[in-house]
Tab-separated table of C-alpha atoms in Angstrom:
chain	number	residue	atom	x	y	z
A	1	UNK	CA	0.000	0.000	0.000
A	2	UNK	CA	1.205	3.460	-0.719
A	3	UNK	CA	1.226	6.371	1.496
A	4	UNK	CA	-0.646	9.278	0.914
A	5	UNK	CA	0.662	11.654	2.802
A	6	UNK	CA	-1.656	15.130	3.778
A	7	UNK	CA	-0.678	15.959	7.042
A	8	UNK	CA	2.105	18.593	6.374
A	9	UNK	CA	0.994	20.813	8.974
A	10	UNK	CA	2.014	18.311	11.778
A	11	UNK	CA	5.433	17.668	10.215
A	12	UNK	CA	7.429	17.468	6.890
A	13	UNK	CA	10.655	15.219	6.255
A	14	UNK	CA	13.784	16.586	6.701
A	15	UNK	CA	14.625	18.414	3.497
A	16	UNK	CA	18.264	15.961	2.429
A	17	UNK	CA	20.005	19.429	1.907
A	18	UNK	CA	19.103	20.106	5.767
A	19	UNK	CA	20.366	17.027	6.958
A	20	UNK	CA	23.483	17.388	4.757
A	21	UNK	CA	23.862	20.581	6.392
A	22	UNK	CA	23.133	18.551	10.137
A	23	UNK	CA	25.103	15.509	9.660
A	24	UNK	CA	28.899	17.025	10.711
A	25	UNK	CA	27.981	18.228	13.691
A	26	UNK	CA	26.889	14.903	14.483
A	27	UNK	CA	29.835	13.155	14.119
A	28	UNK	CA	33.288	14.897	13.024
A	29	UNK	CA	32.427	18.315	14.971
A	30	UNK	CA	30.548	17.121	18.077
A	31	UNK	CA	31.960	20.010	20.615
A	32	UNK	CA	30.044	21.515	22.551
A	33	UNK	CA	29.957	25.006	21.204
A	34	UNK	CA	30.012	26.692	24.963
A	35	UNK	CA	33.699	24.616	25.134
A	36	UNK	CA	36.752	27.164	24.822
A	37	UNK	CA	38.964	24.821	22.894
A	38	UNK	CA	39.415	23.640	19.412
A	39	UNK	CA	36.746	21.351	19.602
A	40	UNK	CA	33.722	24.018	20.400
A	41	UNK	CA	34.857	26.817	18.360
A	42	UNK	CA	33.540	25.523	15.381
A	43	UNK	CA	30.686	24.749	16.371
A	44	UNK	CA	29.859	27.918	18.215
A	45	UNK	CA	31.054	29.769	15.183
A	46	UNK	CA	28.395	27.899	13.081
A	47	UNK	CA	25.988	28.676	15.508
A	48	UNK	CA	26.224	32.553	15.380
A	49	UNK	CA	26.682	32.399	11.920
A	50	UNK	CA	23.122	30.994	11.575
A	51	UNK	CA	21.999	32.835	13.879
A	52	UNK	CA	23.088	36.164	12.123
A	53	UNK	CA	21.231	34.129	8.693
A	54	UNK	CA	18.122	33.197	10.450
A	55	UNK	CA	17.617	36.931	11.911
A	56	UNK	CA	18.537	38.122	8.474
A	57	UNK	CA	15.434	36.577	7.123
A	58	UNK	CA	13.418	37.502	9.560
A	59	UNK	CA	14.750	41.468	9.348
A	60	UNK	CA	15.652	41.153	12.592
A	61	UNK	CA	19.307	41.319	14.568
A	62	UNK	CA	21.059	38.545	15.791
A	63	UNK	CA	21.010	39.214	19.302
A	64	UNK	CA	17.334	39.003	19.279
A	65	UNK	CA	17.320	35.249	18.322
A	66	UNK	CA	17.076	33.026	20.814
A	67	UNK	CA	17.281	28.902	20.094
A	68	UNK	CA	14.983	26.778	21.647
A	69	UNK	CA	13.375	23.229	21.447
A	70	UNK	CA	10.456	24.271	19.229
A	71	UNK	CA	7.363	26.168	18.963
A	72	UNK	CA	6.236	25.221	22.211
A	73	UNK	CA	9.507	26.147	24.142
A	74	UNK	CA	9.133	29.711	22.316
A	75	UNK	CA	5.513	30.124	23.457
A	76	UNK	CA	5.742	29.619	27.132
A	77	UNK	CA	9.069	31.337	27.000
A	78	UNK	CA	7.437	34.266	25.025
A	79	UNK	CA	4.095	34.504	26.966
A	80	UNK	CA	5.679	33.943	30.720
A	81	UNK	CA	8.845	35.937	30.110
A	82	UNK	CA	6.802	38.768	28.921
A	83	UNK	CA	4.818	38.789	32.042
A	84	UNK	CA	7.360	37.986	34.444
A	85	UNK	CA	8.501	41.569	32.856
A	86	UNK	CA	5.239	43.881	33.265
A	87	UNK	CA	3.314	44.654	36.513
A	88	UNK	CA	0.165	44.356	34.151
A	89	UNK	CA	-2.128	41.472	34.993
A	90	UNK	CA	-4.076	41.661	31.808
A	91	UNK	CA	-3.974	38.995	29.099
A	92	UNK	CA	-5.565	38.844	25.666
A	93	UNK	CA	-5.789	36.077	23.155
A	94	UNK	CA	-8.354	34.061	21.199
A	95	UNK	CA	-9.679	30.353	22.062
A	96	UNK	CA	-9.003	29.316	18.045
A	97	UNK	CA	-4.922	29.668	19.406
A	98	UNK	CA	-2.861	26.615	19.272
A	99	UNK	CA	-2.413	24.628	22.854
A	100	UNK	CA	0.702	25.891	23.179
A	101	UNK	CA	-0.232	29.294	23.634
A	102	UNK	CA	-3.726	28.314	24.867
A	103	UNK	CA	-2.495	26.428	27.862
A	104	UNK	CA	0.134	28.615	29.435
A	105	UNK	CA	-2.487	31.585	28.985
A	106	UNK	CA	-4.742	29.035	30.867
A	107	UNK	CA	-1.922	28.364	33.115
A	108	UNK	CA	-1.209	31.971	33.379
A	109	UNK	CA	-5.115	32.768	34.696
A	110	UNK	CA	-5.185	30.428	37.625
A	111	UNK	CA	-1.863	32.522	38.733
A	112	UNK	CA	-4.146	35.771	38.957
A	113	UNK	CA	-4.220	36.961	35.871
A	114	UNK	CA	-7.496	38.151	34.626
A	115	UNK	CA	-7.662	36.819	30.125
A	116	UNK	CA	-9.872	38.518	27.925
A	117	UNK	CA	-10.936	36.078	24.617
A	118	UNK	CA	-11.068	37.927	21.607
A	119	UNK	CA	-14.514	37.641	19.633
A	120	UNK	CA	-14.132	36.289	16.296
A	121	UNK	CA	-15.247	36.418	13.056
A	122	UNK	CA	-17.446	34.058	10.939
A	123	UNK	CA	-13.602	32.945	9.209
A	124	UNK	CA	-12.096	32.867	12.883
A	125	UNK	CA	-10.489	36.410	12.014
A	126	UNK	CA	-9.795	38.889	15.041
A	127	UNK	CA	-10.884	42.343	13.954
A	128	UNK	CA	-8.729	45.573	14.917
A	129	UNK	CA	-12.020	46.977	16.892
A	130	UNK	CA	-12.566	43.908	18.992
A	131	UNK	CA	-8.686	43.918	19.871
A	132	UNK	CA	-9.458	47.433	21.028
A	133	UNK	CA	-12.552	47.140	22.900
A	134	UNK	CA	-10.712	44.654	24.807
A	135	UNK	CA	-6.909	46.519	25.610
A	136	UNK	CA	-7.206	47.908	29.455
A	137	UNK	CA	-4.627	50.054	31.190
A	138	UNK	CA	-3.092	46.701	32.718
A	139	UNK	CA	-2.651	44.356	29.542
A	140	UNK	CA	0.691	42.534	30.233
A	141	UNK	CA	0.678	41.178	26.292
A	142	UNK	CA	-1.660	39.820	23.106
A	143	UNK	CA	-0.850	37.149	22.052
A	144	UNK	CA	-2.275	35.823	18.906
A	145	UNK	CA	-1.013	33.286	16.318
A	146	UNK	CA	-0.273	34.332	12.205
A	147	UNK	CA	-1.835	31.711	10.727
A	148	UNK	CA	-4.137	29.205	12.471
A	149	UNK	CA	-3.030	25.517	12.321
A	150	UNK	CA	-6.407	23.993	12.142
A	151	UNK	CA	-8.472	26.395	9.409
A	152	UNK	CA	-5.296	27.991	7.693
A	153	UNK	CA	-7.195	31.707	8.423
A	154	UNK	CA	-4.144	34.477	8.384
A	155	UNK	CA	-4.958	37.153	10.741
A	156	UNK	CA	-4.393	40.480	10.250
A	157	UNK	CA	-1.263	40.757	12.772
A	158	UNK	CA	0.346	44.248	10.891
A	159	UNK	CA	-3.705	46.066	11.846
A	160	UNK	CA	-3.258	44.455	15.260
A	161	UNK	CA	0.509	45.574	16.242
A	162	UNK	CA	-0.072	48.983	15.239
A	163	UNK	CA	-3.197	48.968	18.144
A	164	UNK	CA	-0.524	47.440	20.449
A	165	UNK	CA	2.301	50.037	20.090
A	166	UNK	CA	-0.281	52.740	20.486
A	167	UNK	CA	-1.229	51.815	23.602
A	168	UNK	CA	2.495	50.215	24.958
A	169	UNK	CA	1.349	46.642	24.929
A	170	UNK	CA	3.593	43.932	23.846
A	171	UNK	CA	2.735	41.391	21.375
A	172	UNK	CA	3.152	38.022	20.510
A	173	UNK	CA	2.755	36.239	17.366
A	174	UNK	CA	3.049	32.452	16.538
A	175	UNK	CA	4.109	32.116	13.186
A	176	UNK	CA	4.899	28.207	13.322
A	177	UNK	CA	2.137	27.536	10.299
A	178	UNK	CA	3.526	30.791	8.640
A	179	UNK	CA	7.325	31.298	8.605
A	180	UNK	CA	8.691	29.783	5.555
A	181	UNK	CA	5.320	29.633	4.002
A	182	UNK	CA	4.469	33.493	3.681
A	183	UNK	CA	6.702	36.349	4.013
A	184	UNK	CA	7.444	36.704	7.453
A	185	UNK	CA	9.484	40.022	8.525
A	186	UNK	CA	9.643	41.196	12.326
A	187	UNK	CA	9.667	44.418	11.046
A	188	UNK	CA	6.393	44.432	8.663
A	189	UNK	CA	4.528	42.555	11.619
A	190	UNK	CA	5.600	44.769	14.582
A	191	UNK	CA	5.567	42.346	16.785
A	192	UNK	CA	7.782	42.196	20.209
A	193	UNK	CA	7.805	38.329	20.553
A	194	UNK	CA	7.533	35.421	17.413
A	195	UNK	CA	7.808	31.666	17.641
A	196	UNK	CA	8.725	29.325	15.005
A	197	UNK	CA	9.692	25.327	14.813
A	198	UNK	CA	11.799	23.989	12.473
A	199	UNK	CA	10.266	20.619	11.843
A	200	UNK	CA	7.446	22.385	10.073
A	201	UNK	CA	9.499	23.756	7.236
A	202	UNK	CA	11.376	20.572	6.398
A	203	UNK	CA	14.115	20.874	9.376
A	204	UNK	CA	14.025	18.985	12.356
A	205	UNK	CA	12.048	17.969	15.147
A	206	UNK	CA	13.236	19.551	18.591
A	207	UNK	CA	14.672	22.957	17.280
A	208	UNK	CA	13.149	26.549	16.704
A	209	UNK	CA	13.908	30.159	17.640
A	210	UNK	CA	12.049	32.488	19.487
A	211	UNK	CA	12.261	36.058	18.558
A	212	UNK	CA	12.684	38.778	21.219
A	213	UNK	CA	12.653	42.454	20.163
A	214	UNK	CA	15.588	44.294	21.343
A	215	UNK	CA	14.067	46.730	24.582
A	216	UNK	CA	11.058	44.580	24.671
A	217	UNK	CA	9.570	43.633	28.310
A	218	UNK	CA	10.868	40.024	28.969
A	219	UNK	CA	12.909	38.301	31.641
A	220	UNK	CA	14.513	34.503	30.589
A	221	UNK	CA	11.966	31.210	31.204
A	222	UNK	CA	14.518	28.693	31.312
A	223	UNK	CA	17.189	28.829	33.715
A	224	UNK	CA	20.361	27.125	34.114
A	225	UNK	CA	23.744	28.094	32.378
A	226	UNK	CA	25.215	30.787	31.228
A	227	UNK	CA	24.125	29.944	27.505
A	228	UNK	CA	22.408	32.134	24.945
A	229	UNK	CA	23.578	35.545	26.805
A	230	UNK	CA	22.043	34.178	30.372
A	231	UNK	CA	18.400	33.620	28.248
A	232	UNK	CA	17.895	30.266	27.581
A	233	UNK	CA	19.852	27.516	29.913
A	234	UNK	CA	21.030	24.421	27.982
A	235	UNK	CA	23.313	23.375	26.185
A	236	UNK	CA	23.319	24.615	22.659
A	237	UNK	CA	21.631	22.074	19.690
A	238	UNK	CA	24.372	23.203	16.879
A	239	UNK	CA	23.094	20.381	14.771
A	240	UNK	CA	19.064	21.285	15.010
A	241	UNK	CA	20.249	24.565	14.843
A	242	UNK	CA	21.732	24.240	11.308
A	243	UNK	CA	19.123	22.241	10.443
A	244	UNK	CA	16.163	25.385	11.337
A	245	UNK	CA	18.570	27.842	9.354
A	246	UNK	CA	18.875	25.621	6.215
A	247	UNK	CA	15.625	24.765	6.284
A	248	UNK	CA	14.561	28.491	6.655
A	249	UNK	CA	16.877	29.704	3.860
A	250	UNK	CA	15.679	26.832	1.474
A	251	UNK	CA	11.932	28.025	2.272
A	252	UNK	CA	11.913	31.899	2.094
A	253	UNK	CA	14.354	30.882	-1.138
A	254	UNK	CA	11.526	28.390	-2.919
A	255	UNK	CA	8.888	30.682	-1.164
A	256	UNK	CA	7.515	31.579	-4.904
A	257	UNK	CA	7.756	28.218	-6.193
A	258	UNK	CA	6.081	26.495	-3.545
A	259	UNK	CA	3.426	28.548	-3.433
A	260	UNK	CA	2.451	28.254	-6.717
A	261	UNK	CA	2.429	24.531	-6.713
A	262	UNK	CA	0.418	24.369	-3.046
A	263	UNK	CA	-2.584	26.991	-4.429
A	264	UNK	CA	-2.871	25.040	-7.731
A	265	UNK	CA	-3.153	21.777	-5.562
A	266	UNK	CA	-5.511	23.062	-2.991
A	267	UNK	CA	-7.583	24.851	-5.957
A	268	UNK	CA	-7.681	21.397	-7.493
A	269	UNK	CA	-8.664	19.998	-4.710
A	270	UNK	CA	-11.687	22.557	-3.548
A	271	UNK	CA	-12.333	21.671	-7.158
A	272	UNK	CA	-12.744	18.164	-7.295
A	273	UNK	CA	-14.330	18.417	-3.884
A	274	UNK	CA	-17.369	20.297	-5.613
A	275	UNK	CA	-17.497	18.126	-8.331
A	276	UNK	CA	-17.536	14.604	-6.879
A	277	UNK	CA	-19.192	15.146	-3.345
A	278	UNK	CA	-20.805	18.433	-3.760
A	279	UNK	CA	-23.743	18.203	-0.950
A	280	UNK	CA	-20.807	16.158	1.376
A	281	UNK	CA	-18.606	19.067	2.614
A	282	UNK	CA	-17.992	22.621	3.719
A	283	UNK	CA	-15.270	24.736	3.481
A	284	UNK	CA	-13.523	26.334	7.097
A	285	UNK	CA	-11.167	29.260	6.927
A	286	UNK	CA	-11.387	32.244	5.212
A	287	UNK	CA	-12.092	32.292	1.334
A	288	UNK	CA	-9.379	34.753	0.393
A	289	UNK	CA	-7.181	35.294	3.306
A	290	UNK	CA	-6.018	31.911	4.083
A	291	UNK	CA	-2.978	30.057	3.875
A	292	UNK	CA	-2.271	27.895	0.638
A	293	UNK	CA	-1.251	24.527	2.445
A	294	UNK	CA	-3.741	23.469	4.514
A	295	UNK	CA	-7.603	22.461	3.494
A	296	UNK	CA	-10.037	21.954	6.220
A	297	UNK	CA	-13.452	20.082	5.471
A	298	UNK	CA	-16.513	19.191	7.813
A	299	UNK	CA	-18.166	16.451	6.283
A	300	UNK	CA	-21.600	15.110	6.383
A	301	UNK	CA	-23.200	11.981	4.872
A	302	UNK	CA	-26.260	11.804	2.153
A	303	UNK	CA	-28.391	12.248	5.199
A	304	UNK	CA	-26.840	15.500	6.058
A	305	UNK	CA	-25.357	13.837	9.521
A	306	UNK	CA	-22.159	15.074	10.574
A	307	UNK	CA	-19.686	11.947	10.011
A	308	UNK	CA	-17.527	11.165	13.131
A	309	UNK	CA	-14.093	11.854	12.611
A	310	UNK	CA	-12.506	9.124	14.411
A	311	UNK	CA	-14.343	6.513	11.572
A	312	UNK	CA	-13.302	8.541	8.677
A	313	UNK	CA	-9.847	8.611	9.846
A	314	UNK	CA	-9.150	5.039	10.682
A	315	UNK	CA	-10.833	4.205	6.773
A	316	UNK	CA	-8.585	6.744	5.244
A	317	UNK	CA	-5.989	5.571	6.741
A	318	UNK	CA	-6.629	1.725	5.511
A	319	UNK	CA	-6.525	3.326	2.303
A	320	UNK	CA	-3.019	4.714	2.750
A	321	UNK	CA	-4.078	8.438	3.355
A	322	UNK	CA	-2.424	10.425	6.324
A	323	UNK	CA	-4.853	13.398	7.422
A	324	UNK	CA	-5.815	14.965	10.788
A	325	UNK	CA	-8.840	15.706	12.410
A	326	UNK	CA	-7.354	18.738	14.319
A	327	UNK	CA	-3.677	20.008	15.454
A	328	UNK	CA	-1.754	17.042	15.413
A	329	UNK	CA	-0.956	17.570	19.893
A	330	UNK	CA	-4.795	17.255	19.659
A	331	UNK	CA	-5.913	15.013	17.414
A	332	UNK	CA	-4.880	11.891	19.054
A	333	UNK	CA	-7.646	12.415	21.160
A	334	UNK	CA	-11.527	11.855	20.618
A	335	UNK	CA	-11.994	15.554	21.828
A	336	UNK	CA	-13.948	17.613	19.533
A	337	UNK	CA	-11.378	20.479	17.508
A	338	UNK	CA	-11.590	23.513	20.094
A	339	UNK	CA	-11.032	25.791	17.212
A	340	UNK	CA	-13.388	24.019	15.180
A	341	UNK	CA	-15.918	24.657	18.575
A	342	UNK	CA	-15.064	28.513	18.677
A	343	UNK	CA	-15.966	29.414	15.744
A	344	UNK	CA	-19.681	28.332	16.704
A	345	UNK	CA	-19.581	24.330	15.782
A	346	UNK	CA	-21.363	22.050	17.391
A	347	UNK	CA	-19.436	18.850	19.373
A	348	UNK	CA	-20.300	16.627	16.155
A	349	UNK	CA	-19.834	18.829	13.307
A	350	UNK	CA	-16.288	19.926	15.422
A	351	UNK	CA	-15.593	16.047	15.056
A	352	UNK	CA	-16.586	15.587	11.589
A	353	UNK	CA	-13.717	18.217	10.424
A	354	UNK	CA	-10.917	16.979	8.402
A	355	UNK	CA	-7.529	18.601	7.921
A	356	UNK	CA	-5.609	18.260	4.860
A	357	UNK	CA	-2.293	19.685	4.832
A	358	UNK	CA	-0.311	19.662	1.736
A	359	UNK	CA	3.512	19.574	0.807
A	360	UNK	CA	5.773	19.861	-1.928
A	361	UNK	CA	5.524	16.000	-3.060
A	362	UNK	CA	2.096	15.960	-3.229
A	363	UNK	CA	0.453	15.804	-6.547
A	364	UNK	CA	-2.537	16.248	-8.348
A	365	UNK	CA	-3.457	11.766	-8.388
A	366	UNK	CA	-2.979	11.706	-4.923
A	367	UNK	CA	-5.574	14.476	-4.448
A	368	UNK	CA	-8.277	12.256	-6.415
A	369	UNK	CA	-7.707	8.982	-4.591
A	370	UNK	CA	-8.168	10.890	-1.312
A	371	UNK	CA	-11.742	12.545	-3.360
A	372	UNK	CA	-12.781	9.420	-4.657
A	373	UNK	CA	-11.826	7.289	-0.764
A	374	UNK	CA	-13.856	10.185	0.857
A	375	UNK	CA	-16.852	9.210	-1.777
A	376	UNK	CA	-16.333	5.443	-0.999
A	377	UNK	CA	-16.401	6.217	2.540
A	378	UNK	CA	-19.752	8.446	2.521
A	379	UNK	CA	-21.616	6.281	0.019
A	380	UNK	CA	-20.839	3.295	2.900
A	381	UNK	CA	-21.687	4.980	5.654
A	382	UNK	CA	-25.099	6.633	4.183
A	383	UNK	CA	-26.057	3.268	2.862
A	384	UNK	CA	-25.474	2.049	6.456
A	385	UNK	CA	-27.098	4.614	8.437
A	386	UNK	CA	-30.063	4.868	6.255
């Protein structure tokens, strides 16, 4: 059986480039890069060099880059650093946020701190007057994510910043479903805090960067030694590290050409969608603004029942297809989508949502066997239930 693989949004392959780039500091250059002799210079000179590449792409300055373990690592250390540094005891954020920023603002409320949720949208889209209505005198930080992992939806972050910096608050963005994929530049986005992963862009599991805005409120998360300028304790992963700035430069460099191929795959898909199971699906995210790699569905039988998630999974998957019903830290679970259930859907329409994620080895006969499985699968299950 061959895989299908649509599930891009939980994790890609590592890029062979990226792990050409990994491999010698692996073996032949193992030092550890905080070492004074021969053994961790070069490594702690490749380090800073991709650390002066990876701020470069962002348009921002080395010294602002902090390494980490991924996007979660860069959320708690964004969101709790950030408040560690204010007196405020004001959150604001949206429930349609990934679990890595939902939780520690959870996390962050039973300390004392009072959260605002932002209203959204019919498309799951914060609007610039809601984020005002809700900034008070005491707002420690927003934080709200670029592009939402579940829907695809890009939010308006550049409207939302310039709110921010009017009124002093600091702002936090997770771009782990953006950077690589859209133009991503610190300075376009205004924001004082950004998280990315690497093993979303074709780099490795267990390495990102969060980005910390030189004079922005923020006090270090993770303690220990002396390592990234007394911000981050641990010692330093030189070879994920090469393998997020590779990966990074390869992506903002084949930015144009990925693109292209992802929005001609989705349109095909949306496309054969409305031609083979018409009455079966609807669309989630916003029509225009949304992110060309990821698709999400809610499906429904001839009957016009929601279909249940978990079954439509597990027969995809017989068939060879990799999908998700959610975020991939979620979907594991037979708990509705909680973004799907914030933007108004019911516990069984939240269930029957399908995400599918696309890459740069998909291809147009892999989108219709997943079309024509889905129809297979419906025609089953209505002739079942009926």
């Amino acid at each position: 059986m061959t895989t299908v693989y649509f599930d891009y949004a939980a994790t890609t392959p590592v890029d062979p480039r990226v792990l050409e780039e990994m491999l010698p500091y692996m073996s032949d250059d193992y030092g550890n890069a905080s070492s004074i002799h021969h053994m961790g210079r070069k490594p702690s000179v490749v380090a800073e060099t991709w650390r002066g590449k990876i701020a470069s792409l962002l348009e921002a300055k080395p010294a602002e880059i902090i390494f980490t373990s991924g996007g979660t690592e860069s959320n708690n250390a964004a969101i709790f650093g950030a408040l560690a540094a204010s007196e405020g005891k004001h959150i604001i954020s949206a429930k349609t946020e990934h679990n890595a920023v939902l939780h520690p603002v959870e996390y962050a409320q039973k300390m004392g701190y009072e959260v605002s949720w932002l209203p959204l949208d019919s498309d799951g889209r914060v609007t610039p007057d809601a984020l005002k209505q809700c900034l008070r005198k005491d707002t420690a930080l927003v934080s709200l994510m670029h592009v939402n992992n579940e829907t695809g939806t890009v939010q308006p972050i550049e409207e939302l910043t310039t709110i921010c910096k009017d009124q002093g608050v600091a702002f936090h963005c997770d771009t782990v479903q953006s950077v690589g994929k859209i133009p991503v530049s610190v300075k376009t986005l205004g924001v004082d805090f950004l998280s990315m992963s690497a093993h979303k862009i074709y780099g490795p599991k267990g390495s990102g960067a969060l980005y910390v805005r030189s004079g922005a409120p923020w006090k270090p998360w993770m303690h220990g030694g002396s390592h990234e300028r007394g911000r981050r304790g641990g010692t330093l992963n030189v070879p994920g590290i090469c393998g997020l700035g590779k990966a990074l430069e390869l992506a903002v460099q084949e930015m144009q050409q990925n693109t292209r191929h992802l929005r001609e795959l989705k349109d095909y898909f949306i496309q054969q969608l409305q031609e083979i199971i018409p009455d079966n699906y609807t669309f989630n995210g916003h029509p225009d603004t949304c992110i060309p790699h990821i698709l999400s569905v809610t499906l429904k039988d001839h009957n016009g029942q929601p279909m249940d998630g978990e079954m439509l999974l597990l027969n995809l998957d017989m068939e060879g297809i990799c999908c998700s019903n959610g975020a991939a830290c979620t979907s594991g679970t037979i708990l509705p989508s909680h973004v799907m259930m914030a933007l108004g859907y019911n516990e069984d329409m939240a269930r029957s949502t399908l995400r599918f994620s696309m890459g740069t080895s998909n291809t147009t006969e892999q989108v219709n066997h997943v079309i024509h499985t889905l129809k297979k699968i419906i025609d089953r299950h209505s002739e079942a239930s009926s």
